[in-house]
Amino acid sequence: MRVVIAGAGHAAGQVVASLQQHKFAGQVVLAGEEAYLPYQRPPLSKKFLAGEMDAERLYVKPASFYANAGTELLLETRITDIDRAAKCLRTDTGTEIEYDKLVLALGSRVRRLHIEGTELPRVHYLRSIDHVEGIRADLEPGRRLVIIGAGYIGLEVAAVARQAGLDVTVVEMADRVMSRVVSPEISDFYEIEHTNQGVKFRLSTGVTALGGKKRVKTVVTSAGEEIPADLVVIGAGIVPNTELASAAGLDVEDGIVVDDHCASSDPDIYAVGDCTLHPNAIYGRQLRLESVHNALEQAKTAAANICGQDTAYCQVPWFWSDQYDLKLQIAGLSAGYDEVVIRGDPAERSFSCLYLRDGRLIAVDAINTPRDFMQAKKLIADRAEIAAERLADAAVALKDLAV
Ligand code: FAD
């Protein structure tokens, strides 16, 4: 059997590793458009951006792993078409790659801003090693950096840049930071932390244009302000790469639709990672996630099923963000919560925020409290019902609250 993996990112690397673990005896082909072996992206806005990590350490596996596994690597190869009838992919280099089973691991791409000036030199997006190399070349102490978007990537860049001695301003359309993923309590905490580090914020503010001739010089806001800028980083979210799947007639909504076995609407085609819309039994709905944990677990699930197992994906989503000396770990999804509990003291910079719905724990945001994160994740998976007052008592371990 010949398995072809389209896209060579984090999930793709794990598909190869998991096929190996299952002693898959067929052929494996990995085709991706980037020039690099599959790599992990989280350090791109953290240690790698700060220059504290080499590119080789980003790789999911070294080159020798793929060679020893007999995996055929086609890097710098863009898939342009899936011919389902012929069970064949076409690439921008004119080659055709036949498959028995296809895994779409196409990830996502940055959401581009359609305003004047985004093509100017020193305007950056952040998704890939190449992007970071461009940003790092411009990241000089004393320069004025304007970040558009106060999501986790924007704030991680702000933390690295402040520590590198840049003057940092963050412009955000919403009225609070990280509003898509955390509650107002956590947003306030992070806004204060960044402000204490010298970051300036313009919240509830859009960007209408970037000004400059030879390079970016200003960021023009919806409030009419022209913020001086020596460089700009745009962190405006991502868009899942679904176009290939749509063109091939697969079911696509806000992601390539897969079942809990990671199979698409074509039983010979699986999809994994950021590009999928998948069912989650714990939350009883379809999710599209942008997280390493999801990419890895879906990759393991698809590989197991290709190898003849009957494996269903059922996971509590989790995620993390590093900013300064703060480790934020998020488990579960807080959307729709009706009660929120703060456990511990934010002033000590080690606390957690627990979210309940109808008396059940549905999510946690843990800041410098890995134990709360681990124990709450288990309670969320168990769909535990625990009274808010008990959760708030930091003297009692969360694991001891399970009934
Ligand atoms: P990707 O890693 O994006 O890989 C997809 C690959 O497919 C890419 O190389 C792409 O170029 C390629 N591709 C797409 N279309 C084609 C085509 N037509 N032909 C060939 N190749 C194609 N997650 C966390 O859990 N914690 C974090 O702290 C965290 N931090 C992050 C920081 C940054 C800066 C970024 C960008 C992401 C971060 N994430 C984090 C998200 C995480 O990295 C993603 O969820 C993960 O990379 C998804 O893996 P994937 O394999 O689905 O997609």
Coordinates of C-alpha atoms and ligand atoms in Angstrom, one line a residue:
M1 CA 0.0 0.0 0.0
R2 CA 1.2 3.5 -0.8
V3 CA 0.4 6.3 1.7
V4 CA 0.9 9.8 0.5
I5 CA 0.9 12.7 3.0
A6 CA 0.1 16.1 1.5
G7 CA 1.7 18.9 3.5
A8 CA 4.8 18.4 5.5
G9 CA 4.2 20.2 8.8
H10 CA 3.8 19.1 12.4
A11 CA 0.9 16.7 11.9
A12 CA 2.6 15.2 8.8
G13 CA 5.8 14.4 10.7
Q14 CA 3.7 12.6 13.3
V15 CA 1.8 10.6 10.7
V16 CA 5.2 9.2 9.5
A17 CA 6.4 8.5 13.0
S18 CA 3.1 6.7 13.9
L19 CA 3.1 4.6 10.8
Q20 CA 6.6 3.5 11.8
Q21 CA 5.4 2.6 15.3
H22 CA 2.6 0.5 13.8
K23 CA 5.3 -1.2 11.6
F24 CA 3.6 -0.1 8.4
A25 CA 5.2 -2.1 5.6
G26 CA 4.0 -0.1 2.6
Q27 CA 5.5 3.0 0.9
V28 CA 5.2 6.4 2.4
V29 CA 5.6 9.7 0.5
L30 CA 5.7 13.1 2.2
A31 CA 5.1 16.1 -0.1
G32 CA 5.3 19.7 1.3
E33 CA 5.8 23.1 -0.2
E34 CA 8.2 24.4 2.4
A35 CA 12.0 23.8 2.1
Y36 CA 12.2 22.2 5.6
L37 CA 11.6 18.9 7.2
P38 CA 8.4 18.8 9.2
Y39 CA 8.9 21.2 12.1
Q40 CA 7.1 22.5 15.2
R41 CA 5.8 26.1 15.0
P42 CA 5.3 27.1 18.7
P43 CA 8.9 28.2 19.2
L44 CA 8.6 30.5 16.2
S45 CA 7.0 33.2 18.3
K46 CA 9.0 32.2 21.5
K47 CA 12.6 30.8 21.8
F48 CA 13.3 30.7 18.1
L49 CA 12.3 34.3 17.6
A50 CA 14.4 35.3 20.6
G51 CA 17.4 33.6 19.0
E52 CA 17.6 31.0 21.8
M53 CA 17.0 27.9 19.7
D54 CA 18.6 26.6 16.5
A55 CA 16.4 25.6 13.5
E56 CA 17.5 21.9 13.8
R57 CA 15.8 21.7 17.1
L58 CA 12.5 22.7 15.5
Y59 CA 12.4 19.5 13.5
V60 CA 9.9 16.9 14.5
K61 CA 12.5 14.2 13.5
P62 CA 16.0 14.5 11.9
A63 CA 16.6 13.7 8.2
S64 CA 18.1 10.3 9.2
F65 CA 14.7 9.2 10.6
Y66 CA 13.0 9.6 7.2
A67 CA 15.9 8.0 5.4
N68 CA 15.9 5.0 7.8
A69 CA 12.1 4.7 7.5
G70 CA 12.4 4.7 3.7
T71 CA 10.0 7.7 3.5
E72 CA 10.2 9.5 0.2
L73 CA 10.5 13.2 0.9
L74 CA 9.4 15.7 -1.7
L75 CA 10.1 19.1 -0.2
E76 CA 9.5 22.4 -2.0
T77 CA 6.7 20.6 -3.8
R78 CA 3.3 22.2 -3.9
I79 CA 0.3 20.0 -4.5
T80 CA -2.0 21.6 -7.0
D81 CA -4.7 19.1 -7.6
I82 CA -6.2 15.9 -6.2
D83 CA -7.7 13.5 -8.8
R84 CA -9.8 11.2 -6.8
A85 CA -10.9 9.1 -9.7
A86 CA -7.3 8.3 -10.7
K87 CA -6.2 8.4 -7.0
C88 CA -3.4 10.7 -7.9
L89 CA -2.0 14.1 -6.9
R90 CA -0.5 16.7 -9.2
T91 CA 2.2 19.1 -8.2
D92 CA 3.5 22.4 -9.4
T93 CA 6.6 20.6 -10.7
G94 CA 4.5 18.7 -13.1
T95 CA 4.8 15.3 -11.4
E96 CA 2.0 13.0 -10.5
I97 CA 1.9 11.1 -7.2
E98 CA -0.3 8.0 -7.0
Y99 CA -1.8 7.0 -3.7
D100 CA -3.8 4.2 -2.1
K101 CA -4.5 6.3 1.0
L102 CA -4.0 10.0 1.1
V103 CA -3.6 12.1 4.3
L104 CA -4.3 15.8 4.0
A105 CA -2.1 17.6 6.5
L106 CA -2.3 21.0 4.9
G107 CA -2.5 23.1 8.0
S108 CA -3.4 26.8 7.8
R109 CA -2.0 30.0 6.5
V110 CA -2.0 33.6 7.9
R111 CA -5.0 35.7 7.4
R112 CA -3.8 38.7 5.3
L113 CA -5.0 42.2 5.9
H114 CA -6.4 43.9 2.8
I115 CA -5.3 47.4 3.5
E116 CA -2.9 49.8 1.9
G117 CA 0.8 49.3 2.7
T118 CA 1.0 45.7 3.7
E119 CA 3.5 45.0 0.9
L120 CA 6.0 47.5 2.2
P121 CA 9.4 46.3 3.5
R122 CA 9.5 45.6 7.2
V123 CA 5.9 44.4 7.4
H124 CA 5.8 40.8 8.6
Y125 CA 3.5 37.9 9.1
L126 CA 4.4 35.0 11.3
R127 CA 3.8 31.4 10.4
S128 CA 7.0 29.8 9.1
I129 CA 10.8 29.7 9.7
D130 CA 11.3 32.0 6.7
H131 CA 8.9 34.5 8.3
V132 CA 10.9 34.5 11.5
E133 CA 14.2 35.0 9.7
G134 CA 12.7 38.1 8.1
I135 CA 11.5 39.4 11.4
R136 CA 14.7 38.7 13.3
A137 CA 16.7 40.7 10.7
D138 CA 14.6 43.7 11.6
L139 CA 14.4 43.2 15.4
E140 CA 17.0 45.7 16.6
P141 CA 17.0 47.3 20.0
G142 CA 15.5 50.7 20.2
R143 CA 13.3 50.2 17.1
R144 CA 9.6 50.9 17.2
L145 CA 7.6 47.7 16.6
V146 CA 3.8 47.9 16.1
I147 CA 2.0 44.6 16.4
I148 CA -1.4 44.3 14.8
G149 CA -3.5 41.8 16.8
A150 CA -3.4 41.0 20.5
G151 CA -3.9 37.2 20.1
Y152 CA -1.4 34.8 21.6
I153 CA 1.1 35.2 18.7
G154 CA 1.0 39.0 18.8
L155 CA 1.5 39.0 22.6
E156 CA 4.3 36.4 22.4
V157 CA 6.1 38.6 19.9
A158 CA 5.5 41.6 22.2
A159 CA 7.2 39.8 25.0
V160 CA 10.2 38.7 23.0
A161 CA 10.6 42.2 21.4
R162 CA 10.4 44.0 24.8
Q163 CA 13.0 41.7 26.2
A164 CA 15.1 42.5 23.1
G165 CA 14.8 46.2 23.9
L166 CA 12.3 47.4 21.3
D167 CA 9.6 49.9 21.8
V168 CA 6.3 48.0 21.4
T169 CA 2.8 49.1 20.7
V170 CA -0.1 46.6 20.1
V171 CA -3.2 47.6 18.2
E172 CA -6.3 45.3 18.7
M173 CA -9.8 45.6 17.4
A174 CA -11.4 43.9 20.3
D175 CA -11.7 45.6 23.7
R176 CA -9.4 43.2 25.4
V177 CA -6.4 41.0 24.7
M178 CA -6.6 37.3 23.7
S179 CA -10.4 37.8 23.7
R180 CA -11.0 34.7 21.4
V181 CA -9.4 32.2 23.8
V182 CA -9.6 33.5 27.4
S183 CA -12.0 35.2 29.8
P184 CA -12.0 38.9 30.7
E185 CA -10.2 38.1 34.0
I186 CA -7.3 36.5 32.2
S187 CA -7.2 39.2 29.5
D188 CA -7.0 41.9 32.2
F189 CA -4.1 40.0 33.9
Y190 CA -2.1 39.8 30.7
E191 CA -2.8 43.4 29.7
I192 CA -1.4 44.5 33.1
E193 CA 1.6 42.3 32.8
H194 CA 2.5 43.6 29.4
T195 CA 1.8 47.2 30.4
N196 CA 4.2 46.7 33.4
Q197 CA 6.8 45.5 30.9
G198 CA 6.4 48.7 28.9
V199 CA 4.1 47.6 26.1
K200 CA 1.5 50.2 25.0
F201 CA -1.9 49.1 23.9
R202 CA -4.6 50.6 21.6
L203 CA -7.6 48.4 22.2
S204 CA -11.0 48.7 20.4
T205 CA -8.9 50.1 17.5
G206 CA -8.7 49.0 13.9
V207 CA -5.9 49.6 11.4
T208 CA -6.9 51.4 8.2
A209 CA -3.5 51.6 6.4
L210 CA 0.2 51.3 6.7
G211 CA 2.1 54.4 5.6
G212 CA 5.6 54.8 4.1
K213 CA 7.5 54.7 0.8
K214 CA 10.7 52.7 1.0
R215 CA 9.6 50.9 4.1
V216 CA 6.8 51.1 6.6
K217 CA 6.8 54.3 8.7
T218 CA 3.4 54.5 10.3
V219 CA 0.4 52.5 11.3
V220 CA -2.8 54.5 10.7
T221 CA -5.6 53.5 13.1
S222 CA -9.4 53.8 12.9
A223 CA -9.1 56.5 15.6
G224 CA -7.1 58.6 13.1
E225 CA -3.8 58.2 15.0
E226 CA -0.6 57.7 13.0
I227 CA 1.6 55.5 15.1
P228 CA 5.3 55.7 14.1
A229 CA 6.7 52.3 13.2
D230 CA 10.1 50.9 12.2
L231 CA 8.6 47.5 11.7
V232 CA 5.2 45.9 11.9
V233 CA 4.1 42.3 12.7
I234 CA 0.6 41.3 11.8
G235 CA -1.0 38.6 13.8
A236 CA -4.6 38.6 12.5
G237 CA -5.4 34.9 12.8
I238 CA -5.3 32.0 10.3
V239 CA -7.3 30.5 7.5
P240 CA -7.4 26.7 7.1
N241 CA -6.0 25.3 3.9
T242 CA -9.2 23.7 2.5
E243 CA -9.1 24.7 -1.2
L244 CA -7.6 21.5 -2.5
A245 CA -10.2 19.4 -0.7
S246 CA -13.1 21.6 -1.9
A247 CA -11.8 21.5 -5.5
A248 CA -11.7 17.7 -5.2
G249 CA -15.3 17.6 -4.1
L250 CA -14.7 16.6 -0.5
D251 CA -17.1 17.9 2.2
V252 CA -15.6 21.2 3.4
E253 CA -17.1 23.7 5.8
D254 CA -14.9 25.8 8.1
G255 CA -12.3 23.0 7.6
I256 CA -12.1 19.7 5.8
V257 CA -14.9 17.7 7.4
V258 CA -13.7 14.4 9.0
D259 CA -15.2 11.9 11.3
D260 CA -13.8 10.7 14.6
H261 CA -11.5 8.3 12.7
C262 CA -10.1 11.4 10.8
A263 CA -11.6 10.0 7.5
S264 CA -13.0 12.6 5.1
S265 CA -16.1 12.1 3.0
D266 CA -13.8 9.9 0.7
P267 CA -12.9 6.8 2.7
D268 CA -9.4 6.7 1.0
I269 CA -8.6 10.3 2.2
Y270 CA -7.9 11.2 5.7
A271 CA -7.3 14.8 7.0
V272 CA -5.5 15.8 10.2
G273 CA -4.5 19.0 12.1
D274 CA -5.3 22.6 11.6
C275 CA -7.1 22.0 8.3
T276 CA -9.9 19.8 9.8
L277 CA -13.3 20.3 11.2
H278 CA -13.9 17.3 13.4
P279 CA -16.3 16.0 16.0
N280 CA -15.5 16.2 19.7
A281 CA -17.6 13.8 21.8
I282 CA -16.7 15.7 25.1
Y283 CA -18.2 18.9 23.8
G284 CA -20.8 17.4 21.5
R285 CA -20.0 19.5 18.5
Q286 CA -17.7 20.0 15.6
L287 CA -14.4 21.8 16.2
R288 CA -11.6 23.3 14.2
L289 CA -8.5 23.7 16.4
E290 CA -5.2 25.4 16.0
S291 CA -3.1 23.4 18.4
V292 CA -0.2 21.1 18.4
H293 CA -2.0 18.6 20.6
N294 CA -4.8 18.2 18.1
A295 CA -2.4 17.9 15.2
L296 CA -0.5 15.1 16.9
E297 CA -3.5 13.2 18.2
Q298 CA -5.3 13.3 14.9
A299 CA -2.1 12.2 13.1
K300 CA -1.8 9.2 15.5
T301 CA -5.5 8.4 14.9
A302 CA -5.3 8.5 11.1
A303 CA -2.1 6.4 11.1
A304 CA -3.6 3.8 13.4
N305 CA -6.7 3.5 11.2
I306 CA -4.6 3.3 8.0
C307 CA -2.9 0.4 9.7
G308 CA -6.2 -1.4 10.1
Q309 CA -7.0 -0.5 13.7
D310 CA -10.4 1.0 14.7
T311 CA -9.3 4.1 16.6
A312 CA -11.5 7.0 17.4
Y313 CA -10.2 10.5 18.4
C314 CA -11.7 11.8 21.7
Q315 CA -9.5 14.4 23.4
V316 CA -9.8 17.4 25.7
P317 CA -8.3 20.1 23.5
W318 CA -5.3 21.9 25.1
F319 CA -2.9 24.6 24.3
W320 CA -0.2 26.8 25.8
S321 CA 1.4 30.2 25.5
D322 CA 4.7 31.5 26.9
Q323 CA 5.0 35.2 27.6
Y324 CA 7.8 36.6 29.8
D325 CA 8.1 34.1 32.7
L326 CA 4.4 33.3 32.5
K327 CA 3.3 29.9 31.2
L328 CA -0.4 29.9 30.3
Q329 CA -1.9 26.4 29.8
I330 CA -5.4 26.1 28.5
A331 CA -7.4 22.9 28.6
G332 CA -11.0 22.5 27.3
L333 CA -13.1 25.1 25.7
S334 CA -14.6 27.9 27.8
A335 CA -17.1 29.1 25.2
G336 CA -20.6 29.1 26.8
Y337 CA -19.5 29.0 30.4
D338 CA -22.0 30.3 33.0
E339 CA -19.7 30.4 36.0
V340 CA -16.1 31.3 36.5
V341 CA -13.9 30.6 39.5
I342 CA -10.5 32.1 40.3
R343 CA -8.3 29.7 42.2
G344 CA -5.2 31.1 43.8
D345 CA -4.0 34.7 43.9
P346 CA -3.3 36.6 40.6
A347 CA -1.0 38.9 42.5
E348 CA 1.3 35.9 43.1
R349 CA 1.4 35.3 39.3
S350 CA 0.4 31.7 39.9
F351 CA -3.3 30.9 39.7
S352 CA -6.0 29.3 37.6
C353 CA -9.3 30.3 36.2
L354 CA -11.9 27.5 36.0
Y355 CA -15.0 27.6 33.8
L356 CA -18.2 25.8 34.6
R357 CA -21.4 25.2 32.6
D358 CA -24.5 23.7 34.3
G359 CA -22.2 22.8 37.3
R360 CA -19.7 20.9 35.2
L361 CA -16.1 21.9 34.7
I362 CA -15.6 22.6 31.0
A363 CA -12.2 24.5 30.8
V364 CA -9.3 25.8 32.7
D365 CA -6.7 28.6 32.1
A366 CA -3.8 27.9 34.3
I367 CA -1.0 30.5 34.8
N368 CA 2.2 29.1 36.3
T369 CA 0.2 26.3 37.8
P370 CA 0.9 23.1 35.8
R371 CA -0.6 20.9 38.6
D372 CA -4.0 22.6 38.3
F373 CA -3.8 22.3 34.6
M374 CA -3.1 18.6 34.6
Q375 CA -5.7 17.8 37.2
A376 CA -8.4 20.0 35.8
K377 CA -7.8 18.4 32.3
K378 CA -8.6 15.1 33.8
L379 CA -11.7 16.4 35.5
I380 CA -12.9 18.0 32.3
A381 CA -12.5 14.6 30.5
D382 CA -14.5 13.0 33.3
R383 CA -17.1 15.7 32.9
A384 CA -16.9 16.2 36.7
E385 CA -19.6 18.2 38.5
I386 CA -17.9 20.2 41.3
A387 CA -19.3 23.2 43.3
A388 CA -17.6 26.5 42.6
E389 CA -16.7 27.1 46.2
R390 CA -14.8 23.8 46.4
L391 CA -12.9 24.6 43.2
A392 CA -11.9 28.0 44.6
D393 CA -10.3 26.4 47.7
A394 CA -6.6 26.3 46.6
A395 CA -5.6 24.5 49.7
V396 CA -7.3 21.3 48.4
A397 CA -5.8 19.6 45.2
L398 CA -8.2 19.5 42.3
K399 CA -7.8 15.8 42.0
D400 CA -9.2 15.3 45.5
L401 CA -12.4 17.1 44.5
A402 CA -13.5 14.4 42.1
V403 CA -16.6 12.6 43.5
Ligands
FAD1 P1 1.2 23.1 9.7 O1 2.2 22.9 10.8 O2 0.8 24.4 9.3 O3 1.7 22.3 8.4 C1 1.0 22.3 7.2 C2 2.1 22.3 6.1 O4 1.4 22.0 4.8 C3 2.8 23.6 5.9 O5 4.2 23.3 5.8 C4 2.2 24.1 4.6 O6 3.2 24.9 3.9 C5 2.0 22.8 3.8 N1 1.0 23.0 2.7 C6 -0.1 23.6 2.7 N2 -0.7 23.5 1.5 C7 0.1 22.8 0.7 C8 0.1 22.4 -0.6 N3 -0.9 22.7 -1.5 N4 1.1 21.6 -1.1 C9 2.1 21.3 -0.3 N5 2.2 21.7 1.0 C10 1.2 22.4 1.5 N6 0.0 25.5 19.1 C11 0.1 25.1 20.4 O7 -0.6 24.1 20.7 N7 0.8 25.8 21.3 C12 1.5 26.9 20.9 O8 2.2 27.5 21.8 C13 1.5 27.3 19.6 N8 2.2 28.4 19.1 C14 2.2 28.7 17.8 C15 3.0 29.8 17.4 C16 3.1 30.1 16.1 C17 4.0 31.3 15.6 C18 2.3 29.4 15.1 C19 2.3 29.8 13.6 C20 1.5 28.4 15.5 C21 1.5 28.0 16.9 N9 0.7 27.0 17.3 C22 0.7 26.6 18.6 C23 -0.2 26.2 16.4 C24 0.5 25.0 15.9 O9 1.7 25.3 15.4 C25 -0.4 24.4 14.7 O10 -1.6 24.0 15.3 C26 0.3 23.2 14.1 O11 1.4 23.6 13.4 C27 -0.7 22.5 13.2 O12 0.0 21.5 12.5 P2 -0.4 21.1 11.0 O13 0.5 20.0 10.6 O14 -1.9 20.9 11.0 O15 -0.2 22.4 10.1

